[in-house]
Amino acid sequence: MNSKRPKAAWALGAVIVVGLVAAAGYAWQPAIAPLARAPIPEANLTLVMHGAQVAELGDCMQCHTARNGKPYAGGLPLATPFGTIYSTNITPDVKTGIGGWSREAFARAMRKGVSRDGHLLYPAFPYPHFTRMSDEDIDALYAYLMARTPVDAPARVNELSFPLNFRPLVAGWNLLFLDQGPLPQPAQPQSDAWLRGRYLVEGAGHCAACHTPMNALGAEKSSQPYAGGLVDGWDVPPLDALTSARKPWTEEQLVSYLRTGIASEHSASAGPMLPVTHHLSRVPESDIRAIASYLMSLQPPVAARPAAQAERAPAPPDAQVLAAGAAIFNASCAGCHGAAAPMRTLGQRPALEWGSTLNSDRSRNAIQMVLRGNPWNGSSAAHYMPPFADVLTDRQIADVLSYVRFTYAQRPAWSDLPASVAAIRKENSQ
Ligand code: HEC
Ligand code: HEC
Ligand code: HEC
């Protein structure tokens, strides 16, 4: 979705797509006549409240609100491999938002990625998942959005290069990658919780948009569902290896993580996952349980799981690095992460040793954690970690991470840490 990938592959892909579009010749979609003002849902509070929950699951506000902007008024820049796309205004303003959209036009956008006037939308908008939504959920979402405060906010112009600024190309993409409509029946009979969980994860929740790797055309690799990805500079852990973690995840721990952002024997949500867990905290618990039950079914059968890594002591880092790292840890980190720190137990905050961040084969998320921290959201002090980008040098960050990787995760050292810190710091500043 928002990760950066080589432009060359895109250009090549684009050429192929142009050919496909020419062959398919179906890039044109009719406009749906605007209404003077979509009917304001008559105090149907139940429907509007149901819509609010679908919107939480779909993270609609997250993408459709600019930094310090009005809710749902759009304008958030999304960095894609082919340039910057801005989200649009989905408040019920008639001129600049979707106030003039009929329910039919709204459903077509959600299911087919076509705007009211007929132009094709880019798949940075996760319609390949939203297409799974039921009529009831789309009706509720429509009622909810139409009941928001209208905001006058014209769409910003995207910064895309030719040929990808040519929207009809998306028709070729849709032809290749959009599997429209509801999910197929499962191959085997499944419980109601599983069916509900699959519907939420694959549909409104669009978990795969981040948790599945992308191909060169920015579509999810259908051969590697939930094998992990990269978004906004963060590694996205796989969701099909949860039972192979140093401490295997249980369904109960998943429920806790998704509802509160914290699983005491794993980690706390950070980076792009933090807002997801904020939104999920407002979804009914039964739905979160359904999601967790579906996620557990994605795990390989017990016999096929890799044997737990034997706990062996890796070679310690260079003594000078270790001593420097320990000193930085004691000065800057131990107040929150030290075994004796009272902050450590705040909100059942997990200990450093269990999380995927320090146990990962890649250092990316540990580096991002120290550079960017976890923003203060005004509600949960248990999540707050200050950013150290302006406080520590690349070398100091490398030293402290070598120290915590060795001391807490007891995994083999990450190679080339100082260079990785410098590279990720540079990426963040772009
Ligand atoms: C990952 C970010 C993201 C999420 C999550 C997201 N959107 Fe969007 N949405 C976009 C972007 C970007 C566009 C503009 C695409 C374009 O211009 O081609 C868009 C466009 C739209 C449009 C078309 C508006 C128009 O003027 O054509 C509608 C309707 C819409 N989104 C509704 C929703 C709803 C409802 C949800 C939640 C269920 C949602 N979006 C979640 C990124 C997102
Ligand atoms: C915007 C991108 C994005 C979306 C959407 C998203 N995730 Fe995540 N997820 C991440 C990132 C990034 C991490 C790593 C966070 C961290 O290191 O704290 C993560 C971590 C997780 C973890 C912890 C895994 C581990 O091994 O530590 C679980 C479980 C998870 N996500 C489940 C989900 C589910 C279920 C959904 C859909 C409802 C979802 N995610 C949607 C980006 C996303
Ligand atoms: C004000 C308290 C605070 C300070 C100071 C702090 N952290 Fe954190 N840190 C947190 C919180 C809160 C989290 C997220 C919850 C968690 O995973 O414990 C976190 C998470 C992390 C993680 C990810 C753990 C995981 O598994 O997801 C790493 C790595 C980390 N911190 C390293 C450091 C380092 C290194 C320092 C010092 C340079 C530091 N922290 C300083 C509060 C703090």
Coordinates of C-alpha atoms and ligand atoms in Angstrom, one line a residue:
M1 CA 0.0 0.0 0.0
N2 CA 2.2 2.9 1.2
S3 CA 5.6 1.3 0.9
K4 CA 8.1 2.5 -1.6
R5 CA 9.3 0.2 -4.4
P6 CA 11.5 0.6 -7.5
K7 CA 9.9 2.9 -10.1
A8 CA 11.3 0.9 -13.0
A9 CA 9.2 -2.1 -12.2
W10 CA 6.2 0.1 -12.2
A11 CA 6.9 1.6 -15.5
L12 CA 7.3 -1.8 -17.0
G13 CA 4.1 -3.0 -15.4
A14 CA 2.3 0.1 -16.6
V15 CA 3.2 -0.7 -20.2
I16 CA 1.7 -4.1 -19.8
V17 CA -1.4 -2.7 -18.2
V18 CA -1.8 -0.2 -21.0
G19 CA -1.9 -3.1 -23.4
L20 CA -4.5 -4.8 -21.3
V21 CA -6.7 -1.8 -21.0
A22 CA -6.6 -1.3 -24.8
A23 CA -7.6 -4.9 -25.2
A24 CA -10.3 -4.8 -22.6
G25 CA -11.6 -1.4 -23.5
Y26 CA -13.7 -1.1 -20.5
A27 CA -12.1 1.8 -18.7
W28 CA -15.2 4.0 -19.1
Q29 CA -17.7 3.9 -16.4
P30 CA -20.9 6.1 -16.5
A31 CA -21.5 8.9 -14.1
I32 CA -24.3 8.5 -11.6
A33 CA -26.4 11.6 -11.5
P34 CA -25.8 13.7 -8.4
L35 CA -28.6 14.4 -5.9
A36 CA -29.1 18.0 -4.7
R37 CA -28.4 16.6 -1.2
A38 CA -28.4 12.9 -0.2
P39 CA -31.3 12.3 2.1
I40 CA -30.1 12.8 5.7
P41 CA -30.8 9.5 7.5
E42 CA -33.9 10.1 9.6
A43 CA -32.7 9.7 13.2
N44 CA -32.1 6.0 12.5
L45 CA -29.6 5.9 15.3
T46 CA -29.2 2.2 15.3
L47 CA -28.1 2.2 11.6
V48 CA -25.8 5.2 12.2
M49 CA -24.2 3.5 15.2
H50 CA -23.7 0.3 13.3
G51 CA -22.1 2.4 10.5
A52 CA -19.7 4.0 13.1
Q53 CA -18.4 0.5 14.0
V54 CA -17.9 -0.5 10.3
A55 CA -16.0 2.8 9.9
E56 CA -13.8 1.9 12.9
L57 CA -13.0 -1.5 11.4
G58 CA -12.3 0.1 8.0
D59 CA -10.0 2.8 9.5
C60 CA -11.9 5.3 7.2
M61 CA -11.1 8.3 9.5
Q62 CA -7.4 7.4 9.7
C63 CA -6.9 7.7 5.9
H64 CA -9.5 10.4 5.3
T65 CA -8.3 12.9 7.8
A66 CA -5.2 15.1 7.2
R67 CA -2.9 15.9 10.0
N68 CA -4.7 18.5 12.2
G69 CA -7.5 18.4 9.6
K70 CA -11.2 18.0 10.1
P71 CA -12.5 14.5 10.4
Y72 CA -13.2 12.8 7.0
A73 CA -12.4 15.9 5.0
G74 CA -9.5 14.1 3.2
G75 CA -6.2 15.5 2.2
L76 CA -3.9 12.9 3.9
P77 CA -0.9 12.2 1.6
L78 CA -0.3 8.5 1.0
A79 CA 3.2 7.7 -0.3
T80 CA 2.9 5.0 -3.0
P81 CA 5.6 3.6 -5.2
F82 CA 4.3 5.7 -8.1
G83 CA 3.9 9.0 -6.3
T84 CA 1.7 10.7 -3.7
I85 CA -2.0 10.1 -3.6
Y86 CA -4.2 12.3 -1.4
S87 CA -7.3 10.9 0.2
T88 CA -10.5 12.7 -0.7
N89 CA -13.3 14.5 1.3
I90 CA -16.0 11.9 2.3
T91 CA -18.0 14.3 4.4
P92 CA -21.5 15.0 3.2
D93 CA -20.5 18.4 1.6
V94 CA -22.4 18.6 -1.7
K95 CA -19.7 20.5 -3.6
T96 CA -16.5 19.0 -2.4
G97 CA -17.5 15.8 -0.5
I98 CA -20.0 13.0 -1.1
G99 CA -23.1 15.0 -0.1
G100 CA -24.6 14.5 -3.6
W101 CA -23.9 10.8 -3.8
S102 CA -26.8 8.4 -3.9
R103 CA -26.5 5.1 -2.0
E104 CA -25.9 3.5 -5.3
A105 CA -22.9 5.7 -6.2
F106 CA -21.4 5.0 -2.7
A107 CA -21.9 1.3 -3.1
R108 CA -20.2 1.3 -6.5
A109 CA -17.2 3.2 -5.1
M110 CA -16.9 0.7 -2.2
R111 CA -17.3 -2.4 -4.4
K112 CA -15.8 -1.4 -7.8
G113 CA -13.5 1.5 -7.0
V114 CA -15.4 3.9 -9.3
S115 CA -16.1 7.5 -8.2
R116 CA -19.6 9.0 -8.7
D117 CA -18.7 10.9 -11.9
G118 CA -17.3 7.7 -13.3
H119 CA -13.5 8.1 -12.9
L120 CA -11.6 5.1 -11.6
L121 CA -10.1 5.3 -8.1
Y122 CA -6.6 4.2 -7.2
P123 CA -6.3 1.0 -5.2
A124 CA -4.5 3.0 -2.4
F125 CA -8.2 3.1 -1.4
P126 CA -8.7 -0.5 -0.2
Y127 CA -11.8 -1.2 -2.3
P128 CA -10.4 -4.7 -3.2
H129 CA -11.3 -5.5 0.4
F130 CA -14.3 -3.3 0.9
T131 CA -15.9 -5.1 -2.1
R132 CA -16.5 -8.0 0.4
M133 CA -18.9 -5.9 2.5
S134 CA -22.6 -6.9 2.8
D135 CA -25.4 -4.6 1.8
E136 CA -26.3 -4.0 5.4
D137 CA -22.8 -2.8 6.3
I138 CA -22.6 -0.5 3.2
D139 CA -26.0 1.0 4.1
A140 CA -24.9 1.6 7.6
L141 CA -21.6 3.2 6.5
Y142 CA -23.5 5.4 4.1
A143 CA -26.0 6.5 6.8
Y144 CA -23.1 7.2 9.2
L145 CA -21.0 9.2 6.7
M146 CA -24.1 11.2 5.6
A147 CA -24.7 12.1 9.3
R148 CA -21.2 13.7 9.7
T149 CA -20.6 17.4 9.6
P150 CA -20.1 18.6 6.0
V151 CA -16.7 20.2 5.4
D152 CA -15.8 22.3 2.4
A153 CA -12.5 20.9 1.3
P154 CA -11.7 20.4 -2.4
A155 CA -9.5 17.4 -3.3
R156 CA -5.8 18.0 -3.5
V157 CA -4.1 17.2 -6.8
N158 CA -2.1 13.9 -6.7
E159 CA 1.6 13.9 -7.5
L160 CA 1.8 11.0 -9.8
S161 CA 4.1 10.7 -12.8
F162 CA 3.1 9.7 -16.3
P163 CA 1.7 7.1 -17.2
L164 CA 0.3 6.4 -13.8
N165 CA -1.4 9.7 -13.5
F166 CA -3.7 8.4 -16.3
R167 CA -6.6 6.9 -14.3
P168 CA -8.1 4.7 -17.0
L169 CA -5.0 2.5 -16.4
V170 CA -6.6 1.3 -13.2
A171 CA -9.1 -0.7 -15.4
G172 CA -6.2 -3.0 -16.3
W173 CA -5.2 -3.3 -12.7
N174 CA -8.8 -4.2 -11.7
L175 CA -9.0 -6.7 -14.5
L176 CA -5.9 -8.4 -13.1
F177 CA -6.4 -8.1 -9.3
L178 CA -9.9 -7.1 -8.3
D179 CA -12.0 -10.0 -7.3
Q180 CA -15.3 -8.3 -6.9
G181 CA -18.2 -9.2 -4.6
P182 CA -18.7 -11.3 -1.5
L183 CA -16.2 -14.0 -0.4
P184 CA -16.8 -17.5 -1.7
Q185 CA -18.2 -20.3 0.4
P186 CA -15.3 -21.9 2.4
A187 CA -14.1 -25.3 1.2
Q188 CA -15.1 -26.9 4.5
P189 CA -18.0 -26.1 6.8
Q190 CA -16.8 -23.5 9.4
S191 CA -18.2 -22.1 12.6
D192 CA -20.1 -18.9 12.7
A193 CA -17.3 -17.1 14.5
W194 CA -14.8 -18.2 11.8
L195 CA -17.1 -17.0 9.1
R196 CA -17.6 -13.7 10.8
G197 CA -13.9 -13.4 11.5
R198 CA -13.0 -14.0 7.9
Y199 CA -15.6 -11.5 6.7
L200 CA -14.2 -8.8 9.0
V201 CA -10.5 -9.5 8.3
E202 CA -10.8 -9.9 4.5
G203 CA -13.4 -7.2 4.2
A204 CA -13.8 -4.0 6.2
G205 CA -10.7 -4.7 8.3
H206 CA -8.4 -5.0 5.2
C207 CA -5.7 -6.6 7.3
A208 CA -4.0 -8.1 4.3
A209 CA -3.5 -4.6 2.8
C210 CA -0.5 -4.3 5.2
H211 CA 0.1 -7.9 6.3
T212 CA 0.6 -9.4 2.8
P213 CA 3.6 -8.7 0.6
M214 CA 3.0 -6.7 -2.6
N215 CA 3.9 -7.5 -6.2
A216 CA 5.5 -5.0 -8.6
L217 CA 2.1 -3.6 -9.5
G218 CA 1.2 -2.8 -5.9
A219 CA -1.3 -5.7 -5.6
E220 CA -1.2 -8.2 -2.8
K221 CA 0.7 -11.4 -3.7
S222 CA -2.2 -13.9 -3.6
S223 CA 0.4 -16.8 -3.3
Q224 CA 1.7 -15.4 0.0
P225 CA -1.3 -14.3 2.0
Y226 CA -0.4 -12.8 5.4
A227 CA 3.3 -13.5 5.0
G228 CA 4.2 -10.0 6.1
G229 CA 4.9 -6.7 4.4
L230 CA 6.3 -3.2 4.6
V231 CA 4.3 -0.1 5.2
D232 CA 5.3 3.5 5.9
G233 CA 8.9 2.4 6.7
W234 CA 7.8 -0.3 9.2
D235 CA 8.1 -4.1 8.7
V236 CA 4.7 -5.7 9.0
P237 CA 5.0 -9.0 10.8
P238 CA 3.4 -12.1 9.2
L239 CA 0.0 -13.2 10.6
D240 CA 0.5 -16.8 9.6
A241 CA 3.5 -17.5 12.0
L242 CA 1.9 -16.3 15.2
T243 CA 2.3 -19.8 16.8
S244 CA 6.0 -19.9 15.8
A245 CA 6.8 -16.8 17.9
R246 CA 9.3 -17.2 20.8
K247 CA 6.2 -17.5 22.9
P248 CA 3.4 -18.8 20.7
W249 CA 0.4 -16.5 20.6
T250 CA -2.8 -17.7 22.0
E251 CA -6.3 -16.7 20.9
E252 CA -6.8 -14.8 24.2
Q253 CA -3.6 -12.8 23.7
L254 CA -4.7 -11.8 20.2
V255 CA -8.0 -10.6 21.6
S256 CA -6.1 -8.5 24.2
Y257 CA -3.7 -7.1 21.6
L258 CA -6.4 -6.2 19.1
R259 CA -8.7 -4.6 21.7
T260 CA -6.1 -2.8 23.9
G261 CA -3.0 -2.6 21.8
I262 CA -1.1 -4.6 24.4
A263 CA -0.5 -8.3 24.9
S264 CA 1.5 -8.7 28.1
E265 CA 3.5 -11.7 26.9
H266 CA 4.2 -10.2 23.4
S267 CA 4.3 -6.5 22.6
A268 CA 2.4 -3.3 22.3
S269 CA 1.2 -2.0 19.0
A270 CA 3.4 0.6 17.5
G271 CA 3.8 2.5 14.1
P272 CA 1.0 1.9 11.6
M273 CA -0.6 -0.7 13.9
L274 CA -1.2 1.7 16.7
P275 CA -4.2 3.5 15.1
V276 CA -5.6 0.1 14.0
T277 CA -5.8 -1.1 17.6
H278 CA -7.3 2.3 18.7
H279 CA -10.1 1.8 16.2
L280 CA -10.6 -1.9 17.1
S281 CA -11.1 -0.9 20.7
R282 CA -14.4 0.5 19.7
V283 CA -15.6 -2.6 17.8
P284 CA -17.8 -5.1 19.8
E285 CA -15.8 -7.7 21.7
S286 CA -17.6 -10.5 19.9
D287 CA -16.2 -9.3 16.6
I288 CA -12.7 -9.1 17.9
R289 CA -13.0 -12.7 19.2
A290 CA -14.2 -13.7 15.7
I291 CA -11.2 -12.0 14.2
A292 CA -8.8 -13.8 16.6
S293 CA -10.5 -17.1 15.9
Y294 CA -10.0 -16.6 12.2
L295 CA -6.4 -15.6 12.7
M296 CA -5.7 -18.7 14.7
S297 CA -7.0 -20.8 11.7
L298 CA -4.3 -19.2 9.5
Q299 CA -1.6 -20.9 11.6
P300 CA 0.1 -24.0 10.2
P301 CA -1.0 -27.3 11.7
V302 CA 1.0 -28.2 14.8
A303 CA 3.0 -30.9 12.9
A304 CA 4.1 -28.4 10.2
R305 CA 5.4 -25.7 12.6
P306 CA 9.1 -25.1 12.7
A307 CA 10.7 -26.5 15.9
A308 CA 11.1 -23.9 18.6
Q309 CA 14.5 -22.3 18.4
A310 CA 16.8 -23.9 20.9
E311 CA 17.7 -21.2 23.5
R312 CA 21.3 -20.8 22.9
A313 CA 23.5 -17.9 24.0
P314 CA 24.6 -16.0 20.9
A315 CA 28.1 -14.6 20.7
P316 CA 28.1 -11.3 22.7
P317 CA 28.7 -8.1 20.7
D318 CA 32.0 -6.4 21.0
A319 CA 32.7 -5.5 24.7
Q320 CA 33.0 -1.8 23.9
V321 CA 29.7 -1.7 22.1
L322 CA 28.0 -3.6 24.9
A323 CA 29.4 -1.2 27.6
A324 CA 28.4 1.8 25.6
G325 CA 24.9 0.3 24.9
A326 CA 24.4 -0.5 28.6
A327 CA 25.3 3.0 29.6
I328 CA 22.8 4.5 27.2
F329 CA 20.2 2.0 28.2
N330 CA 20.6 2.9 31.9
A331 CA 20.5 6.6 31.2
S332 CA 17.7 6.8 28.6
C333 CA 15.6 3.6 28.6
A334 CA 15.8 1.8 32.0
G335 CA 13.3 4.2 33.6
C336 CA 10.6 2.5 31.4
H337 CA 12.1 -0.8 30.3
G338 CA 14.4 -1.8 33.2
A339 CA 13.2 -4.9 35.1
A340 CA 12.8 -2.9 38.3
A341 CA 11.1 0.2 36.8
P342 CA 7.6 0.8 38.1
M343 CA 6.7 2.1 34.6
R344 CA 7.4 -1.4 33.3
T345 CA 4.3 -2.8 34.8
L346 CA 2.1 0.2 33.8
G347 CA -1.0 -1.2 32.0
Q348 CA 0.6 -4.6 31.9
R349 CA 3.2 -3.3 29.5
P350 CA 5.1 -6.2 28.0
A351 CA 8.8 -6.9 28.8
L352 CA 11.2 -6.3 26.0
E353 CA 12.2 -9.9 25.5
W354 CA 9.0 -11.3 24.0
G355 CA 8.0 -8.9 21.3
S356 CA 8.4 -9.5 17.6
T357 CA 10.4 -6.2 17.4
L358 CA 13.5 -7.5 19.2
N359 CA 13.1 -11.1 18.1
S360 CA 12.8 -10.3 14.4
D361 CA 15.5 -11.2 12.0
R362 CA 15.4 -7.6 10.8
S363 CA 16.3 -4.6 12.8
R364 CA 13.9 -2.2 11.0
N365 CA 11.1 -1.9 13.6
A366 CA 13.5 -1.7 16.6
I367 CA 15.3 1.2 14.8
Q368 CA 12.0 2.9 14.0
M369 CA 10.8 2.4 17.6
V370 CA 13.8 4.3 18.9
L371 CA 13.9 7.0 16.2
R372 CA 10.1 7.7 16.2
G373 CA 8.9 6.4 19.5
N374 CA 5.2 5.8 20.1
P375 CA 3.2 9.0 19.9
W376 CA 1.2 10.1 22.9
N377 CA -2.5 9.7 22.0
G378 CA -3.8 11.4 25.1
S379 CA -5.5 8.4 26.5
S380 CA -3.1 5.5 27.1
A381 CA 0.1 6.4 28.9
A382 CA 1.0 2.7 28.7
H383 CA 1.8 3.2 25.0
Y384 CA 3.9 6.3 25.2
M385 CA 7.6 6.2 24.2
P386 CA 9.5 9.4 23.3
P387 CA 11.2 9.6 20.0
F388 CA 15.0 9.6 20.2
A389 CA 15.8 10.8 16.7
D390 CA 17.0 14.2 17.9
V391 CA 18.6 12.9 21.1
L392 CA 20.8 10.0 20.1
T393 CA 23.3 9.6 17.2
D394 CA 23.2 6.7 14.8
R395 CA 26.1 5.1 16.6
Q396 CA 24.4 5.5 20.0
I397 CA 21.2 3.9 18.7
A398 CA 23.2 1.1 17.2
D399 CA 24.9 0.5 20.5
V400 CA 21.8 0.5 22.6
L401 CA 20.0 -1.8 20.2
S402 CA 23.0 -4.2 20.1
Y403 CA 22.8 -4.2 23.9
V404 CA 19.0 -4.9 24.1
R405 CA 19.1 -7.5 21.3
F406 CA 21.8 -9.4 23.2
T407 CA 20.5 -8.9 26.7
Y408 CA 16.8 -9.3 26.2
A409 CA 16.1 -11.2 23.0
Q410 CA 19.3 -13.3 23.2
R411 CA 19.3 -13.6 19.5
P412 CA 22.3 -13.3 17.2
A413 CA 23.4 -9.7 16.6
W414 CA 21.8 -7.7 13.7
S415 CA 24.5 -7.1 11.1
D416 CA 25.5 -3.6 10.0
L417 CA 23.3 -1.7 12.6
P418 CA 24.9 1.7 12.3
A419 CA 24.4 1.7 8.5
S420 CA 20.8 0.6 8.9
V421 CA 20.1 3.3 11.5
A422 CA 21.5 5.9 9.1
A423 CA 19.6 4.6 6.2
I424 CA 16.2 4.5 8.0
R425 CA 16.8 7.9 9.5
K426 CA 17.3 9.2 6.0
E427 CA 14.2 7.5 4.7
N428 CA 12.1 9.0 7.5
S429 CA 13.3 12.5 6.6
Q430 CA 12.1 12.2 3.0
Ligands
HEC1 C1 -5.5 3.2 3.3 C2 -6.2 4.4 3.2 C3 -7.7 4.4 3.1 C4 -8.6 3.8 3.9 C5 -8.4 2.9 5.1 C6 -9.9 4.2 3.4 N1 -9.8 5.0 2.3 FE1 -11.2 5.9 1.2 N2 -9.9 6.6 -0.1 C7 -8.5 6.6 0.1 C8 -7.9 7.3 -1.0 C9 -6.4 7.5 -1.2 C10 -8.9 7.7 -1.9 C11 -8.8 8.5 -3.2 C12 -8.4 7.6 -4.3 C13 -8.3 8.3 -5.6 O1 -8.5 9.5 -5.7 O2 -8.1 7.6 -6.6 C14 -10.2 7.2 -1.3 C15 -11.4 7.4 -1.9 C16 -12.6 7.1 -1.3 C17 -13.9 7.3 -1.8 C18 -14.2 8.0 -3.2 C19 -14.4 9.5 -3.0 C20 -14.4 10.2 -4.3 O3 -14.6 11.4 -4.2 O4 -14.3 9.7 -5.4 C21 -14.8 6.9 -0.9 C22 -16.4 6.9 -1.0 C23 -14.1 6.4 0.2 N3 -12.8 6.5 0.0 C24 -14.7 5.8 1.3 C25 -14.0 5.2 2.3 C26 -14.6 4.5 3.5 C27 -16.1 4.5 3.7 C28 -13.6 3.9 4.2 C29 -13.7 3.1 5.4 C30 -14.6 1.9 5.3 C31 -12.3 4.3 3.5 N4 -12.6 5.0 2.4 C32 -11.1 3.9 4.0 C33 -7.8 5.9 1.1 C34 -8.4 5.2 2.1
HEC2 C1 -1.9 0.1 8.2 C2 -1.2 -1.2 8.1 C3 -1.8 -2.3 9.0 C4 -3.1 -2.7 9.0 C5 -4.3 -2.2 8.2 C6 -3.1 -3.8 9.9 N1 -1.9 -4.0 10.5 FE1 -1.4 -5.4 12.0 N2 0.5 -4.6 12.1 C7 1.0 -3.6 11.3 C8 2.3 -3.3 11.7 C9 3.2 -2.2 11.1 C10 2.6 -4.2 12.8 C11 3.9 -4.2 13.7 C12 3.6 -3.3 14.8 C13 4.7 -3.2 15.9 O1 5.8 -3.6 15.7 O2 4.3 -2.8 17.0 C14 1.4 -5.0 13.0 C15 1.3 -5.9 14.0 C16 0.2 -6.8 14.1 C17 0.1 -7.9 15.1 C18 1.3 -8.3 16.0 C19 2.1 -9.4 15.4 C20 3.4 -9.7 16.0 O3 4.0 -10.7 15.7 O4 3.9 -8.9 16.9 C21 -1.1 -8.5 14.9 C22 -1.6 -9.7 15.7 C23 -1.8 -7.7 13.9 N3 -1.0 -6.7 13.4 C24 -3.1 -8.0 13.4 C25 -3.8 -7.2 12.5 C26 -5.2 -7.4 12.2 C27 -6.1 -8.5 12.7 C28 -5.5 -6.5 11.3 C29 -6.8 -6.2 10.6 C30 -8.0 -6.0 11.5 C31 -4.3 -5.6 11.1 N4 -3.3 -6.1 11.8 C32 -4.3 -4.6 10.2 C33 0.3 -3.0 10.3 C34 -1.1 -3.1 9.9
HEC3 C1 8.7 6.9 28.6 C2 9.0 5.4 28.6 C3 9.9 4.9 27.6 C4 11.2 5.2 27.4 C5 12.1 6.2 28.1 C6 11.7 4.2 26.4 N1 10.7 3.4 26.0 FE1 10.8 1.9 24.7 N2 8.9 1.6 24.8 C7 8.0 2.2 25.7 C8 6.7 1.8 25.4 C9 5.4 2.3 26.1 C10 6.8 0.8 24.4 C11 5.6 0.0 23.8 C12 5.2 -0.9 24.7 C13 6.2 -2.0 24.9 O1 6.4 -2.8 24.0 O2 6.7 -2.2 26.0 C14 8.2 0.7 24.1 C15 8.6 -0.2 23.1 C16 10.0 -0.4 22.8 C17 10.5 -1.4 21.9 C18 9.6 -2.4 21.1 C19 9.3 -3.5 22.0 C20 8.3 -4.5 21.3 O3 8.5 -5.7 21.5 O4 7.4 -4.1 20.6 C21 11.8 -1.2 21.9 C22 12.8 -2.1 21.1 C23 12.2 -0.2 22.8 N3 11.0 0.3 23.3 C24 13.4 0.3 23.1 C25 13.7 1.4 23.8 C26 15.0 2.0 23.9 C27 16.3 1.4 23.3 C28 14.9 3.1 24.7 C29 16.0 4.0 25.1 C30 16.8 4.6 24.1 C31 13.5 3.2 25.1 N4 12.8 2.2 24.5 C32 13.0 4.2 25.9 C33 8.3 3.2 26.6 C34 9.6 3.8 26.7

